[in-house]
CSV table of C-alpha atoms and ligand atoms in Angstrom, one decimal:
chain,number,residue,atom,x,y,z
A,1,MET,CA,-26.4,-102.8,-62.2
A,2,ASN,CA,-22.6,-103.9,-62.7
A,3,ALA,CA,-21.0,-107.2,-62.6
A,4,ASP,CA,-20.2,-107.4,-59.1
A,5,GLU,CA,-24.0,-107.0,-58.1
A,6,THR,CA,-24.3,-110.3,-59.6
A,7,PRO,CA,-24.8,-112.6,-56.5
A,8,THR,CA,-22.1,-115.3,-56.6
A,9,PHE,CA,-24.4,-118.2,-55.6
A,10,SER,CA,-27.8,-119.5,-56.6
A,11,ARG,CA,-30.8,-118.5,-54.8
A,12,ARG,CA,-31.3,-122.7,-54.9
A,13,SER,CA,-28.0,-122.9,-52.5
A,14,ILE,CA,-28.9,-119.9,-50.2
A,15,LEU,CA,-32.6,-121.5,-49.3
A,16,LYS,CA,-31.2,-124.8,-49.0
A,17,GLY,CA,-28.3,-123.8,-47.0
A,18,GLY,CA,-30.2,-121.4,-44.7
A,19,VAL,CA,-28.4,-118.3,-43.1
A,20,ALA,CA,-26.4,-119.9,-40.6
A,21,SER,CA,-24.4,-122.5,-42.6
A,22,VAL,CA,-23.7,-119.7,-45.2
A,23,ILE,CA,-22.8,-117.0,-42.9
A,24,SER,CA,-19.1,-118.0,-42.6
A,25,THR,CA,-18.3,-118.5,-46.2
A,26,SER,CA,-16.6,-115.6,-48.0
A,27,LEU,CA,-19.4,-115.4,-51.0
A,28,LEU,CA,-20.0,-111.6,-51.0
A,29,SER,CA,-17.6,-109.3,-52.7
A,30,PHE,CA,-16.3,-105.9,-51.0
A,31,PRO,CA,-17.1,-103.3,-53.7
A,32,TYR,CA,-17.2,-100.3,-51.4
A,33,LYS,CA,-14.5,-98.7,-49.5
A,34,ALA,CA,-16.3,-98.6,-46.1
A,35,PHE,CA,-16.5,-102.4,-45.8
A,36,ALA,CA,-12.5,-102.7,-46.1
A,37,THR,CA,-12.9,-102.6,-42.3
A,38,LYS,CA,-15.0,-105.1,-40.1
A,39,LEU,CA,-15.8,-102.9,-37.7
A,40,VAL,CA,-17.9,-99.4,-37.6
A,41,GLU,CA,-17.9,-96.9,-35.1
A,42,GLN,CA,-21.2,-95.0,-35.0
A,43,ASP,CA,-21.5,-91.7,-33.1
A,44,PHE,CA,-23.4,-93.0,-29.6
A,45,GLU,CA,-22.3,-94.9,-26.6
A,46,ASN,CA,-22.1,-98.4,-27.6
A,47,GLY,CA,-22.3,-97.6,-31.3
A,48,THR,CA,-19.5,-99.6,-32.5
A,49,ARG,CA,-21.0,-102.8,-34.8
A,50,GLU,CA,-19.4,-105.6,-36.5
A,51,LEU,CA,-20.1,-105.7,-40.4
A,52,ILE,CA,-21.3,-109.1,-41.0
A,53,PRO,CA,-22.0,-110.7,-44.4
A,54,TYR,CA,-25.6,-112.5,-45.1
A,55,PRO,CA,-26.4,-114.1,-48.2
A,56,GLN,CA,-27.7,-111.8,-50.7
A,57,LYS,CA,-26.4,-108.8,-48.8
A,58,TYR,CA,-23.1,-107.0,-48.5
A,59,PRO,CA,-21.9,-107.0,-45.1
A,60,LEU,CA,-24.1,-105.0,-43.0
A,61,LEU,CA,-24.0,-103.9,-39.2
A,62,ARG,CA,-24.9,-106.6,-36.8
A,63,ILE,CA,-27.7,-105.8,-34.5
A,64,THR,CA,-28.8,-109.4,-33.4
A,65,THR,CA,-28.5,-112.8,-35.0
A,66,ARG,CA,-31.6,-114.4,-34.1
A,67,PRO,CA,-33.9,-113.0,-35.4
A,68,VAL,CA,-31.5,-111.5,-38.1
A,69,HIS,CA,-31.6,-107.7,-37.8
A,70,LEU,CA,-29.2,-106.0,-39.6
A,71,GLU,CA,-28.4,-102.2,-40.3
A,72,THR,CA,-27.0,-100.3,-43.5
A,73,PRO,CA,-23.7,-98.6,-42.6
A,74,PHE,CA,-24.8,-94.5,-43.1
A,75,SER,CA,-21.5,-94.1,-45.7
A,76,TYR,CA,-23.9,-96.1,-48.3
A,77,PHE,CA,-26.4,-93.3,-48.3
A,78,ASP,CA,-23.8,-91.1,-50.0
A,79,GLN,CA,-22.8,-93.6,-52.9
A,80,SER,CA,-26.4,-93.9,-54.4
A,81,LEU,CA,-29.7,-92.6,-54.1
A,82,ILE,CA,-31.5,-96.0,-54.9
A,83,THR,CA,-30.0,-98.2,-52.2
A,84,PRO,CA,-28.8,-101.7,-53.7
A,85,ASN,CA,-30.7,-105.0,-52.4
A,86,LYS,CA,-27.3,-106.0,-51.2
A,87,ALA,CA,-27.2,-103.3,-48.8
A,88,VAL,CA,-31.2,-103.0,-47.6
A,89,PHE,CA,-31.3,-103.5,-44.0
A,90,VAL,CA,-33.0,-106.5,-42.4
A,91,ARG,CA,-35.3,-106.7,-39.8
A,92,TYR,CA,-37.6,-109.2,-37.9
A,93,HIS,CA,-39.4,-109.7,-34.8
A,94,LEU,CA,-39.4,-113.3,-34.3
A,95,ALA,CA,-36.6,-115.9,-34.4
A,96,ASN,CA,-38.7,-118.5,-36.5
A,97,HIS,CA,-38.6,-116.3,-39.7
A,98,PRO,CA,-38.5,-118.1,-42.9
A,99,LEU,CA,-35.0,-119.1,-44.5
A,100,ASN,CA,-36.6,-121.2,-47.1
A,101,ILE,CA,-39.5,-120.7,-49.4
A,102,ASP,CA,-40.2,-122.2,-52.4
A,103,PRO,CA,-41.9,-119.4,-54.8
A,104,ASN,CA,-44.2,-122.1,-56.8
A,105,LYS,CA,-45.7,-123.3,-53.5
A,106,HIS,CA,-46.4,-120.1,-51.6
A,107,THR,CA,-49.7,-118.8,-51.8
A,108,LEU,CA,-51.1,-115.9,-50.4
A,109,THR,CA,-54.9,-116.5,-49.1
A,110,ILE,CA,-57.5,-113.7,-49.2
A,111,LYS,CA,-60.4,-114.6,-46.8
A,112,GLY,CA,-63.0,-113.5,-44.1
A,113,ASN,CA,-65.7,-111.0,-45.0
A,114,VAL,CA,-65.3,-111.0,-48.7
A,115,SER,CA,-67.5,-112.8,-51.4
A,116,LYS,CA,-65.1,-115.0,-52.8
A,117,ALA,CA,-62.2,-116.4,-50.8
A,118,LEU,CA,-58.8,-116.4,-52.9
A,119,GLN,CA,-56.1,-118.4,-52.9
A,120,LEU,CA,-53.0,-116.9,-55.5
A,121,SER,CA,-49.7,-118.1,-56.6
A,122,LEU,CA,-47.1,-115.7,-57.5
A,123,ARG,CA,-48.1,-116.7,-61.1
A,124,ASP,CA,-51.4,-115.9,-60.5
A,125,LEU,CA,-50.9,-112.6,-58.9
A,126,LYS,CA,-48.5,-111.8,-62.0
A,127,LYS,CA,-51.0,-112.6,-64.3
A,128,ARG,CA,-54.4,-112.0,-63.0
A,129,PHE,CA,-53.5,-108.4,-62.0
A,130,LYS,CA,-51.7,-105.2,-63.7
A,131,PRO,CA,-48.1,-104.8,-62.5
A,132,ILE,CA,-47.1,-101.5,-61.2
A,133,SER,CA,-43.7,-100.3,-60.2
A,134,MET,CA,-42.6,-97.3,-58.3
A,135,ASN,CA,-40.1,-95.7,-56.0
A,136,VAL,CA,-40.7,-95.8,-52.4
A,137,VAL,CA,-38.8,-95.5,-48.8
A,138,LEU,CA,-38.6,-98.3,-46.2
A,139,GLN,CA,-38.0,-96.9,-42.7
A,140,CYS,CA,-38.1,-98.9,-39.5
A,141,ALA,CA,-40.0,-97.2,-36.8
A,142,GLY,CA,-37.1,-97.3,-34.5
A,143,ASN,CA,-34.6,-95.6,-37.1
A,144,GLY,CA,-32.1,-93.7,-35.0
A,145,ARG,CA,-33.5,-95.0,-31.7
A,146,ALA,CA,-30.0,-95.3,-30.1
A,147,LEU,CA,-29.9,-91.5,-30.4
A,148,SER,CA,-32.9,-90.8,-28.0
A,149,SER,CA,-32.3,-88.8,-25.1
A,150,PRO,CA,-32.6,-90.3,-22.4
A,151,ARG,CA,-31.6,-93.3,-24.1
A,152,VAL,CA,-34.5,-96.1,-24.6
A,153,ALA,CA,-34.8,-99.7,-24.4
A,154,GLY,CA,-35.1,-101.6,-27.8
A,155,ALA,CA,-32.6,-102.5,-30.7
A,156,GLN,CA,-30.0,-99.8,-30.8
A,157,LEU,CA,-30.5,-98.6,-34.3
A,158,GLY,CA,-28.4,-95.7,-35.9
A,159,ASN,CA,-29.9,-94.0,-38.7
A,160,GLY,CA,-29.1,-97.0,-41.2
A,161,SER,CA,-32.7,-98.8,-41.1
A,162,MET,CA,-34.0,-96.8,-43.9
A,163,ALA,CA,-33.6,-97.5,-47.6
A,164,CYS,CA,-35.2,-96.4,-51.1
A,165,PHE,CA,-35.6,-98.7,-54.0
A,166,SER,CA,-38.1,-99.7,-56.7
A,167,VAL,CA,-40.6,-102.1,-56.1
A,168,THR,CA,-42.8,-103.9,-58.4
A,169,GLY,CA,-46.1,-105.6,-57.7
A,170,VAL,CA,-50.0,-105.5,-58.1
A,171,ARG,CA,-52.4,-103.1,-56.0
A,172,LEU,CA,-53.6,-104.6,-53.2
A,173,ALA,CA,-56.9,-102.9,-53.7
A,174,ASP,CA,-57.0,-104.9,-57.3
A,175,VAL,CA,-56.7,-108.0,-55.3
A,176,LEU,CA,-59.2,-107.1,-52.5
A,177,LYS,CA,-61.7,-106.0,-55.5
A,178,GLU,CA,-61.5,-109.4,-57.0
A,179,ALA,CA,-62.2,-111.2,-53.6
A,180,GLY,CA,-65.1,-108.6,-53.3
A,181,ILE,CA,-65.0,-106.7,-49.8
A,182,GLY,CA,-68.4,-107.5,-47.8
A,183,GLU,CA,-70.7,-104.7,-45.9
A,184,GLY,CA,-69.5,-104.0,-42.5
A,185,ALA,CA,-65.6,-104.6,-43.5
A,186,LYS,CA,-63.6,-102.3,-41.2
A,187,GLU,CA,-59.9,-103.8,-41.7
A,188,ILE,CA,-57.8,-106.0,-43.2
A,189,LYS,CA,-55.4,-108.4,-40.8
A,190,TYR,CA,-52.6,-109.7,-42.3
A,191,ARG,CA,-49.5,-111.8,-41.8
A,192,GLY,CA,-46.2,-113.6,-43.4
A,193,THR,CA,-45.1,-116.9,-42.8
A,194,ASP,CA,-42.8,-116.4,-39.8
A,195,GLU,CA,-44.0,-118.4,-36.8
A,196,PRO,CA,-43.9,-117.4,-33.3
A,197,PRO,CA,-40.9,-119.6,-31.7
A,198,LEU,CA,-43.1,-120.3,-28.4
A,199,PRO,CA,-47.0,-120.7,-27.8
A,200,VAL,CA,-47.1,-117.8,-25.6
A,201,THR,CA,-45.1,-115.4,-28.3
A,202,PRO,CA,-47.8,-113.4,-30.1
A,203,ALA,CA,-47.4,-114.0,-34.0
A,204,TYR,CA,-46.5,-111.2,-36.3
A,205,ILE,CA,-49.8,-109.8,-37.4
A,206,ARG,CA,-50.6,-106.3,-38.6
A,207,SER,CA,-53.8,-104.7,-39.7
A,208,LEU,CA,-55.0,-101.8,-41.7
A,209,ASN,CA,-58.1,-100.1,-42.3
A,210,ILE,CA,-60.3,-100.8,-45.1
A,211,GLU,CA,-60.2,-97.2,-46.6
A,212,THR,CA,-56.6,-97.2,-46.3
A,213,ALA,CA,-55.9,-100.7,-47.5
A,214,LEU,CA,-57.6,-99.7,-50.8
A,215,GLN,CA,-55.4,-96.6,-51.8
A,216,ASN,CA,-53.9,-96.9,-55.0
A,217,GLU,CA,-50.1,-97.0,-54.0
A,218,ILE,CA,-50.3,-100.2,-51.8
A,219,LEU,CA,-48.5,-103.2,-53.5
A,220,ILE,CA,-48.1,-106.5,-53.1
A,221,ALA,CA,-44.6,-106.8,-54.5
A,222,TRP,CA,-42.4,-109.4,-55.5
A,223,GLU,CA,-39.6,-107.2,-57.2
A,224,MET,CA,-37.2,-104.9,-55.4
A,225,ASN,CA,-34.5,-102.8,-57.9
A,226,GLY,CA,-35.8,-105.1,-60.6
A,227,GLU,CA,-35.0,-108.7,-58.9
A,228,PRO,CA,-36.4,-111.0,-56.9
A,229,LEU,CA,-37.1,-109.8,-53.4
A,230,PRO,CA,-34.0,-110.9,-51.2
A,231,MET,CA,-35.0,-113.5,-48.9
A,232,LEU,CA,-34.3,-111.5,-46.0
A,233,ASN,CA,-36.5,-108.8,-47.5
A,234,GLY,CA,-39.7,-110.7,-47.8
A,235,PHE,CA,-39.1,-113.3,-50.7
A,236,PRO,CA,-41.3,-114.2,-52.6
A,237,ILE,CA,-44.0,-111.7,-51.8
A,238,ARG,CA,-44.2,-108.6,-49.5
A,239,LEU,CA,-46.6,-105.7,-48.5
A,240,VAL,CA,-45.6,-102.2,-49.4
A,241,VAL,CA,-47.0,-99.6,-48.0
A,242,PRO,CA,-45.5,-96.2,-49.2
A,243,GLY,CA,-45.4,-93.3,-46.7
A,244,TYR,CA,-46.1,-95.6,-44.0
A,245,PHE,CA,-43.5,-97.1,-41.2
A,246,ALA,CA,-42.1,-100.2,-42.0
A,247,PRO,CA,-44.1,-102.3,-39.6
A,248,TYR,CA,-47.3,-102.5,-42.0
A,249,TRP,CA,-44.3,-103.7,-44.9
A,250,MET,CA,-45.6,-107.4,-44.0
A,251,LYS,CA,-42.7,-109.8,-45.4
A,252,HIS,CA,-43.3,-113.3,-46.7
A,253,LEU,CA,-47.1,-112.1,-47.2
A,254,SER,CA,-49.4,-115.3,-46.7
A,255,GLU,CA,-52.9,-114.3,-45.5
A,256,ILE,CA,-54.9,-111.3,-45.8
A,257,GLU,CA,-58.3,-111.6,-43.9
A,258,VAL,CA,-60.9,-109.1,-44.1
A,259,ILE,CA,-62.6,-108.5,-40.5
A,260,ASN,CA,-65.7,-106.5,-39.4
A,261,ASN,CA,-64.1,-105.2,-36.2
A,262,GLU,CA,-60.4,-103.5,-34.9
A,263,PHE,CA,-57.7,-106.1,-34.9
A,264,ASP,CA,-56.4,-105.8,-31.3
A,265,GLY,CA,-52.9,-108.2,-31.4
A,266,TRP,CA,-49.9,-107.4,-29.7
A,267,PHE,CA,-48.3,-106.2,-32.8
A,268,ALA,CA,-50.9,-104.1,-33.5
A,269,LYS,CA,-52.1,-102.0,-30.3
A,270,GLU,CA,-48.9,-102.9,-27.6
A,271,VAL,CA,-46.3,-101.8,-29.9
A,272,TYR,CA,-45.7,-99.0,-32.4
A,273,THR,CA,-47.5,-96.6,-30.7
A,274,VAL,CA,-46.6,-93.1,-29.7
A,275,PRO,CA,-48.0,-90.7,-27.0
A,276,ASP,CA,-51.0,-88.9,-27.9
A,277,THR,CA,-49.7,-85.5,-27.5
A,278,PRO,CA,-49.3,-82.8,-30.0
A,279,ASP,CA,-45.6,-83.4,-30.4
A,280,HIS,CA,-46.1,-87.1,-29.6
A,281,GLY,CA,-43.7,-86.7,-27.2
A,282,THR,CA,-43.6,-87.3,-23.3
A,283,THR,CA,-40.9,-87.8,-20.4
A,284,PRO,CA,-39.7,-90.7,-19.0
A,285,ASP,CA,-41.6,-89.9,-15.5
A,286,ASN,CA,-44.8,-89.5,-17.3
A,287,LEU,CA,-45.5,-92.6,-19.3
A,288,ASP,CA,-49.0,-93.2,-18.3
A,289,VAL,CA,-50.1,-91.3,-21.4
A,290,ASN,CA,-52.9,-92.4,-24.3
A,291,LYS,CA,-51.1,-94.1,-27.1
A,292,VAL,CA,-52.0,-93.7,-30.9
A,293,PRO,CA,-50.5,-96.1,-33.6
A,294,LEU,CA,-47.6,-94.9,-35.7
A,295,THR,CA,-48.4,-94.6,-39.1
A,296,LYS,CA,-47.1,-92.2,-41.6
A,297,LEU,CA,-43.4,-91.2,-41.9
A,298,TYR,CA,-42.5,-88.0,-40.2
A,299,VAL,CA,-40.4,-85.4,-42.7
A,300,ARG,CA,-36.7,-86.4,-42.3
A,301,SER,CA,-33.4,-85.1,-44.0
A,302,PHE,CA,-29.7,-86.0,-43.8
A,303,ILE,CA,-26.1,-84.9,-44.6
A,304,THR,CA,-24.8,-87.9,-46.3
A,305,ASN,CA,-21.1,-87.1,-46.9
A,306,PHE,CA,-19.9,-86.3,-44.0
A,307,GLU,CA,-20.1,-88.1,-40.3
A,308,ASN,CA,-20.2,-86.2,-37.1
A,309,GLY,CA,-16.4,-85.6,-35.6
A,310,LYS,CA,-14.9,-85.8,-39.3
A,311,ARG,CA,-11.8,-83.6,-39.9
A,312,ILE,CA,-11.9,-82.7,-43.5
A,313,LYS,CA,-10.0,-80.1,-46.1
A,314,LEU,CA,-12.1,-78.1,-48.5
A,315,ASN,CA,-12.1,-78.9,-52.1
A,316,LYS,CA,-10.6,-75.7,-53.9
A,317,GLY,CA,-11.9,-73.6,-50.6
A,318,ASN,CA,-15.5,-75.1,-51.3
A,319,LEU,CA,-17.1,-77.1,-49.1
A,320,VAL,CA,-19.8,-79.4,-50.8
A,321,LEU,CA,-22.9,-80.7,-49.0
A,322,ARG,CA,-25.0,-83.6,-50.0
A,323,GLY,CA,-27.8,-85.6,-48.6
A,324,ILE,CA,-31.4,-87.3,-48.9
A,325,ALA,CA,-34.9,-86.0,-47.6
A,326,PHE,CA,-38.0,-88.0,-47.6
A,327,ASP,CA,-41.6,-87.6,-46.4
A,328,SER,CA,-44.8,-89.5,-45.9
A,329,GLY,CA,-45.5,-89.1,-49.9
A,330,SER,CA,-46.3,-85.0,-50.3
A,331,GLY,CA,-42.8,-84.7,-51.8
A,332,ILE,CA,-40.1,-82.2,-50.6
A,333,ARG,CA,-40.6,-78.7,-51.4
A,334,ALA,CA,-37.1,-77.5,-49.8
A,335,VAL,CA,-34.1,-78.4,-47.5
A,336,ASP,CA,-32.5,-75.7,-45.7
A,337,VAL,CA,-28.8,-76.1,-44.3
A,338,SER,CA,-26.8,-74.1,-41.7
A,339,ILE,CA,-23.4,-74.4,-41.1
A,340,ASP,CA,-23.3,-72.2,-38.0
A,341,GLY,CA,-25.4,-74.9,-36.0
A,342,GLY,CA,-28.8,-73.1,-36.9
A,343,LYS,CA,-28.3,-69.3,-36.7
A,344,ASN,CA,-28.1,-68.8,-40.6
A,345,TRP,CA,-29.9,-71.1,-43.1
A,346,ILE,CA,-29.5,-71.3,-46.9
A,347,SER,CA,-31.4,-73.1,-49.2
A,348,ALA,CA,-29.8,-76.5,-51.0
A,349,LYS,CA,-30.5,-77.2,-54.3
A,350,LEU,CA,-32.9,-80.1,-54.8
A,351,GLY,CA,-32.1,-82.9,-57.2
A,352,LYS,CA,-34.2,-85.1,-59.2
A,353,ASP,CA,-37.5,-86.0,-58.2
A,354,ILE,CA,-37.6,-90.1,-58.6
A,355,GLY,CA,-41.4,-89.9,-56.9
A,356,SER,CA,-43.1,-88.4,-54.1
A,357,PHE,CA,-42.3,-91.5,-52.0
A,358,ALA,CA,-39.0,-91.7,-52.8
A,359,PHE,CA,-35.4,-90.1,-51.2
A,360,ARG,CA,-35.1,-86.7,-53.0
A,361,PRO,CA,-31.3,-85.8,-53.4
A,362,TRP,CA,-29.9,-82.3,-52.5
A,363,THR,CA,-26.7,-80.6,-53.0
A,364,LEU,CA,-25.3,-77.7,-51.7
A,365,THR,CA,-21.6,-75.8,-52.3
A,366,ILE,CA,-20.3,-73.2,-49.9
A,367,SER,CA,-17.6,-71.3,-50.7
A,368,GLY,CA,-14.9,-69.1,-48.6
A,369,LEU,CA,-14.7,-70.9,-45.7
A,370,ALA,CA,-11.8,-70.9,-43.1
A,371,ASN,CA,-10.6,-73.6,-41.1
A,372,GLY,CA,-12.4,-74.3,-38.0
A,373,THR,CA,-14.8,-76.4,-36.6
A,374,LEU,CA,-18.7,-76.1,-38.3
A,375,THR,CA,-21.9,-77.2,-37.1
A,376,LEU,CA,-23.9,-78.9,-39.9
A,377,MET,CA,-27.6,-78.9,-40.1
A,378,ALA,CA,-30.1,-79.7,-42.8
A,379,ARG,CA,-33.9,-79.5,-42.5
A,380,ALA,CA,-36.5,-80.5,-44.7
A,381,THR,CA,-40.0,-78.9,-45.3
A,382,ALA,CA,-42.6,-81.4,-47.1
A,383,ASN,CA,-45.0,-79.9,-49.8
A,384,SER,CA,-47.6,-80.6,-46.8
A,385,GLY,CA,-45.9,-77.8,-45.0
A,386,GLU,CA,-44.7,-80.5,-42.5
A,387,VAL,CA,-41.1,-79.2,-41.4
A,388,GLN,CA,-38.5,-81.3,-39.3
A,389,PRO,CA,-38.5,-80.0,-35.2
A,390,LEU,CA,-35.0,-78.6,-33.9
A,391,THR,CA,-35.6,-80.6,-30.7
A,392,GLN,CA,-37.0,-84.0,-30.5
A,393,SER,CA,-39.7,-85.0,-28.5
A,394,TRP,CA,-39.2,-88.1,-26.6
A,395,ASN,CA,-41.1,-91.3,-26.5
A,396,SER,CA,-40.5,-94.5,-24.6
A,397,GLY,CA,-40.1,-96.7,-27.7
A,398,GLY,CA,-37.9,-94.2,-29.7
A,399,TYR,CA,-39.9,-94.1,-32.4
A,400,ALA,CA,-40.3,-91.8,-35.3
A,401,ARG,CA,-37.0,-89.7,-34.9
A,402,ASN,CA,-36.8,-86.7,-37.2
A,403,VAL,CA,-35.1,-84.1,-35.4
A,404,VAL,CA,-32.7,-81.8,-37.8
A,405,GLU,CA,-29.6,-84.0,-37.0
A,406,VAL,CA,-26.4,-81.9,-36.2
A,407,VAL,CA,-23.0,-82.9,-37.9
A,408,ASN,CA,-19.9,-81.3,-36.5
A,409,ILE,CA,-17.2,-81.4,-38.5
A,410,THR,CA,-13.4,-79.7,-38.5
A,411,VAL,CA,-11.9,-77.8,-41.7
A,412,ILE,CA,-8.1,-78.4,-41.7
B,501,MTE,N1,-43.2,-111.2,-42.0
B,501,MTE,C1,-42.7,-109.8,-41.2
B,501,MTE,N2,-42.4,-108.7,-41.9
B,501,MTE,C2,-42.2,-107.7,-41.2
B,501,MTE,C3,-41.4,-107.9,-39.8
B,501,MTE,C4,-41.3,-109.1,-39.1
B,501,MTE,O1,-41.0,-109.3,-38.3
B,501,MTE,N3,-42.1,-110.2,-40.0
B,501,MTE,N4,-41.0,-106.6,-39.2
B,501,MTE,C5,-41.5,-105.3,-40.1
B,501,MTE,C6,-40.6,-104.2,-39.5
B,501,MTE,S1,-40.7,-103.5,-38.0
B,501,MTE,C7,-39.6,-103.8,-40.4
B,501,MTE,S2,-38.6,-102.5,-39.9
B,501,MTE,C8,-39.5,-104.2,-41.6
B,501,MTE,C9,-38.1,-104.3,-42.4
B,501,MTE,O2,-38.0,-104.7,-43.3
B,501,MTE,P1,-36.6,-105.3,-43.9
B,501,MTE,O3,-36.2,-106.6,-43.3
B,501,MTE,O4,-36.7,-105.7,-45.6
B,501,MTE,O5,-35.3,-104.2,-44.3
B,501,MTE,O6,-40.2,-105.3,-42.2
B,501,MTE,C10,-41.9,-105.5,-41.6
B,501,MTE,N5,-42.3,-106.6,-42.0
B,502,MO,MO1,-39.1,-101.9,-37.7
């Protein structure tokens, strides 16, 4: 981490000041060229976003202010495989999310069908369980929603609601085993310290079945990229569910209850579901279909060094393409690239593997190109055999987009 990554304010001042009072001060540096502008144009209708600085964050694309909802400018993904903490997107459902948590007072309660209920401080977690670090991809279920066709309601997200970073924490399984899961337990139901703003608003509560919850890679994490979690990304602890969509990754985790039934709360049963059809799609005139919860990430890939509509010059006659790919944890087997809109495909060279739950970088250099328009596409295949589709199935939530994205560029 270089010098300009050092926060120019103390954690204490952020927490005390709250988000609203510090937003107007220019505390943040602008180390990246993309941030020289105040507006970012994205390639979909009504895609212009303001870049807004928040505490512990570079200026990010504003989606909403209350709750705070920010996206990472896409150009960022070309600058480093690991997303710096300051660049990681932010999303909340409810306006009353915490702005101030004392890490010495915050506790995690484990209760319900357990032989020994626990109340653990951050210190207890660090002291009593074995810490694990791994690289993971966090992706919002609605990442790319604004590209849905026909358009759908909900936060109009480009593809900046994803990130890859390292996390450090302890295994959820170790903590659950310490509490002792009782007979007949079916799920864990868990929440953070966010409070619903109105009595009629459902709290943000999620659940996972016990079998999944006991998987080794699920962590209760306190560190991101070697530093405490930024406030807006879940300080002081969040659940990390590698390979699963972000709604499972509870921020400010405060309570886990072991239950003997299936939790049917609003945020578990009503949202984050997709049609129970083979491609998980339907049509706008057929919304009355059975739904299944969205769980694991779908395989995706992106070209990161060109955005749609750009006019570019070749580098010594060469076109150099760079990008990333990820899936739900089987790892990336191949990325194939087309420059002619999908007629011909060329294998890209996969870069360093930093973990099967992380972004996998890839590159491809194509030489001897003439001037003109190129239709670029990247298509990833996971080790599981899952391949990105060439056409996107549609669902009313705009969830789980993973179609091969098209990037048109003109060589001049
Ligand atoms: N406590 C809490 N955790 C939460 C949410 C929330 O609203 N409250 N939103 C979830 C969703 S839908 C997303 S996309 C991710 C966003 O994580 P980030 O803000 O660290 O990017 O947090 C998840 N965990
Ligand atoms: Mo999300």
